[in-house]
Amino acid sequence: DTAVSQTPKYLVTQMGNDKSIKCEQNLGHDTMYWYKQDSKKFLKIMFSYNNKELIINETVPNRFSPKSPDKAHLNLHINSLELGDSAVYFCASRGGTVNTEAFFGQGTRLTVV
Amino acid sequence: AQSVAQPEDQVNVAEGNPLTVKCTYSVSGNPYLFWYVQYPNRGLQFLLKYITGDNLVKGSYGFEAEFNKSQTSFHLKKPSALVSDSALYFCAVRDGNTGFQKLVFGTGTRLLVSP
């Protein structure tokens, strides 16, 4: 059973399009994250939700909008895609106590052409 | 704000030799420290963590890490490297006192173990 699953795994799209990436976790965790990994492999936190509430919102263009319909899901919608949005996007989840580790999905490789 | 530094882009070691991947951190409160490994085209896998207690932490696949508060370091170690250990390793920190939800990663160190 996949603990944190993302769909799609690969996404190729044209500039200006709108796309969504879905994430689901079956671990019963309260907190979920979106991270962006660029071409140099740098990992940068984008958003975090705790029990469907946004708690971290880093300096991310407002073309990126996370949505958490319930605490098991955290989707990422991107409007007006740009070339610079090409990256691997990782979803992660974590249990409620402060000393727990995060579990990561397999990533979604987004390529904007 | 918390931060992590991994000073080496790449570490090369021969199979069977000990390996060390360096990490230093900066937090205002108590540090919660983590190591993750990433294999090509895969997500991040958790290796080990330091929360409190014994400074030497043991984790998956024979890896261990030593927490050093005075040097603000959390170096990853393994006594005998395997070719299959070749991967990208990330150190991460969370501030236990403030911003405890935010997990900040270092820039990663590529480990290359030669046969």
XYZ file of C-alpha atoms in Angstrom:
228
model
C 0.000 0.000 0.000
C 1.347 3.366 -1.006
C 1.428 5.684 1.997
C 1.625 8.997 0.131
C 0.533 8.879 -3.476
C 0.661 11.596 -6.095
C -0.950 11.767 -9.496
C 0.133 12.176 -12.156
C 3.730 11.024 -11.980
C 4.630 12.935 -15.140
C 2.967 16.027 -16.543
C 3.955 17.777 -19.760
C 2.012 20.876 -20.659
C 2.234 24.108 -22.576
C 2.874 27.536 -21.163
C -0.263 29.317 -20.089
C -2.197 26.174 -19.244
C -3.742 25.383 -15.875
C -2.973 22.052 -14.247
C -3.522 20.209 -10.982
C -1.514 17.658 -9.056
C -3.282 15.451 -6.570
C -1.942 13.987 -3.349
C -3.473 11.484 -0.983
C -2.108 9.922 2.183
C -3.509 6.882 3.961
C -1.436 7.274 7.123
C -3.984 9.220 9.118
C -1.589 12.166 9.369
C -2.759 15.654 10.266
C -0.151 17.644 8.363
C 0.581 17.667 4.655
C 3.142 19.560 2.594
C 4.072 20.525 -0.917
C 7.743 20.842 -1.800
C 9.359 21.897 -5.058
C 12.622 20.335 -6.206
C 14.360 22.286 -8.942
C 16.821 21.107 -11.553
C 19.704 21.451 -9.085
C 17.840 19.178 -6.665
C 17.189 21.960 -4.162
C 14.097 21.218 -2.069
C 11.979 24.174 -1.079
C 8.835 24.096 0.996
C 5.837 25.703 -0.644
C 2.803 25.033 1.532
C 1.702 23.134 4.590
C -1.763 22.263 5.812
C -2.740 20.991 9.234
C -6.221 19.480 9.516
C -7.280 21.264 6.314
C -5.982 24.608 7.547
C -3.162 26.442 5.766
C -0.289 26.951 8.209
C 2.707 27.557 5.977
C 2.634 29.638 2.839
C 6.102 30.425 1.609
C 6.915 33.026 -0.994
C 5.129 31.307 -3.823
C 3.447 33.050 -6.775
C -0.281 33.248 -6.285
C -0.677 31.212 -9.469
C -0.122 28.277 -7.120
C -3.132 27.426 -5.001
C -3.286 24.471 -2.640
C -6.588 22.919 -1.719
C -7.275 20.446 1.062
C -10.782 18.948 0.818
C -10.051 16.745 3.829
C -7.006 15.967 5.898
C -6.073 12.989 3.718
C -5.828 15.065 0.551
C -3.794 18.070 -0.486
C -4.011 19.101 -4.114
C -1.939 21.707 -5.908
C -3.447 23.789 -8.666
C -1.239 25.903 -10.890
C -2.617 28.616 -13.152
C -0.963 30.142 -16.183
C 1.999 27.796 -16.164
C 5.413 29.243 -16.939
C 8.650 27.634 -18.099
C 10.172 28.250 -14.661
C 7.522 26.092 -13.043
C 9.196 23.024 -14.506
C 10.359 20.979 -11.534
C 9.549 17.926 -9.487
C 6.812 18.540 -6.954
C 6.709 16.391 -3.845
C 3.839 15.898 -1.480
C 4.570 14.810 2.083
C 2.655 14.103 5.250
C 3.499 13.937 8.934
C 1.839 12.783 12.123
C 0.729 15.157 14.824
C 3.601 15.242 17.308
C 6.598 17.510 16.780
C 9.175 14.716 16.704
C 7.739 12.733 13.815
C 9.325 12.440 10.401
C 7.640 13.318 7.143
C 6.737 10.710 4.549
C 7.144 11.697 0.919
C 5.337 10.762 -2.236
C 7.158 9.684 -5.366
C 6.979 13.104 -6.919
C 5.359 14.644 -9.986
C 7.719 15.749 -12.706
C 6.185 18.810 -14.324
C 7.585 19.955 -17.649
C 6.305 23.179 -19.152
C 7.062 23.619 -22.841
C 14.557 31.023 10.758
C 16.070 27.575 10.631
C 18.633 26.587 8.016
C 20.831 23.674 7.050
C 24.183 23.587 5.299
C 25.632 20.606 3.491
C 29.072 21.834 2.478
C 29.903 19.025 0.049
C 28.117 18.684 -3.279
C 29.565 15.207 -3.690
C 31.344 12.644 -1.567
C 33.326 9.852 -3.185
C 34.236 6.731 -1.255
C 35.365 3.225 -2.134
C 33.164 0.296 -1.243
C 34.010 -1.080 2.181
C 35.426 2.216 3.430
C 33.696 4.354 6.045
C 31.702 7.317 4.816
C 30.721 10.652 6.304
C 28.270 13.155 4.865
C 28.417 16.494 6.650
C 25.573 18.662 7.881
C 25.450 21.760 10.036
C 22.313 23.517 11.150
C 21.005 26.747 12.596
C 17.849 27.103 14.689
C 16.735 29.460 17.416
C 15.142 26.737 19.520
C 15.703 23.025 19.983
C 16.710 21.274 16.776
C 14.879 18.283 15.404
C 17.225 16.813 12.803
C 16.594 14.341 10.015
C 18.426 12.565 7.228
C 16.697 11.478 4.034
C 17.969 9.629 0.981
C 16.770 10.058 -2.585
C 17.439 7.474 -5.283
C 17.113 8.512 -8.953
C 13.538 9.310 -9.977
C 12.253 8.453 -6.520
C 10.853 10.296 -3.558
C 12.710 10.933 -0.334
C 13.111 8.078 2.104
C 13.583 8.689 5.793
C 16.846 7.339 7.249
C 17.057 8.571 10.828
C 16.310 11.425 13.193
C 17.578 13.121 16.312
C 15.012 14.536 18.678
C 16.584 14.251 22.117
C 18.682 11.860 24.167
C 21.691 9.915 22.959
C 23.821 11.928 20.562
C 24.497 8.888 18.383
C 21.426 7.918 16.422
C 21.116 4.696 14.455
C 18.902 4.394 11.436
C 18.068 2.352 8.382
C 20.531 0.453 6.165
C 23.354 0.643 8.730
C 23.510 4.434 8.760
C 24.053 6.450 11.901
C 24.452 10.109 12.715
C 26.093 12.015 15.514
C 24.498 15.093 16.989
C 27.000 17.668 18.214
C 25.352 20.613 19.892
C 28.488 22.700 20.343
C 29.391 22.390 16.680
C 25.741 22.492 15.555
C 26.421 19.481 13.384
C 24.613 16.267 12.527
C 26.938 14.272 10.279
C 25.741 11.069 8.649
C 28.053 8.082 8.885
C 28.341 4.475 7.882
C 31.212 2.173 8.867
C 31.377 0.327 5.552
C 29.934 1.802 2.354
C 28.107 -0.227 -0.280
C 27.806 0.582 -3.977
C 24.042 0.560 -3.448
C 24.410 3.471 -1.001
C 25.116 5.742 -3.974
C 22.330 8.318 -3.915
C 21.480 11.900 -2.978
C 21.379 12.577 0.758
C 19.510 15.414 2.404
C 19.836 16.753 5.907
C 16.800 18.590 7.307
C 15.954 20.533 10.435
C 12.838 21.577 12.236
C 12.817 24.123 15.033
C 11.241 22.470 18.047
C 10.318 25.750 19.678
C 9.070 27.862 16.828
C 7.866 26.924 13.371
C 7.889 23.293 14.306
C 5.797 22.386 11.315
C 8.371 23.678 8.861
C 10.966 21.150 7.727
C 13.873 22.858 5.992
C 16.276 20.890 3.826
C 19.914 21.320 2.959
C 21.083 21.447 -0.630
C 21.856 17.743 -0.734
C 25.073 15.740 -1.059
C 25.568 13.188 -3.755
C 27.289 10.071 -2.456
C 29.156 8.009 -4.988
C 30.481 4.649 -3.817
C 32.873 3.011 -6.246
C 33.380 -0.762 -6.457
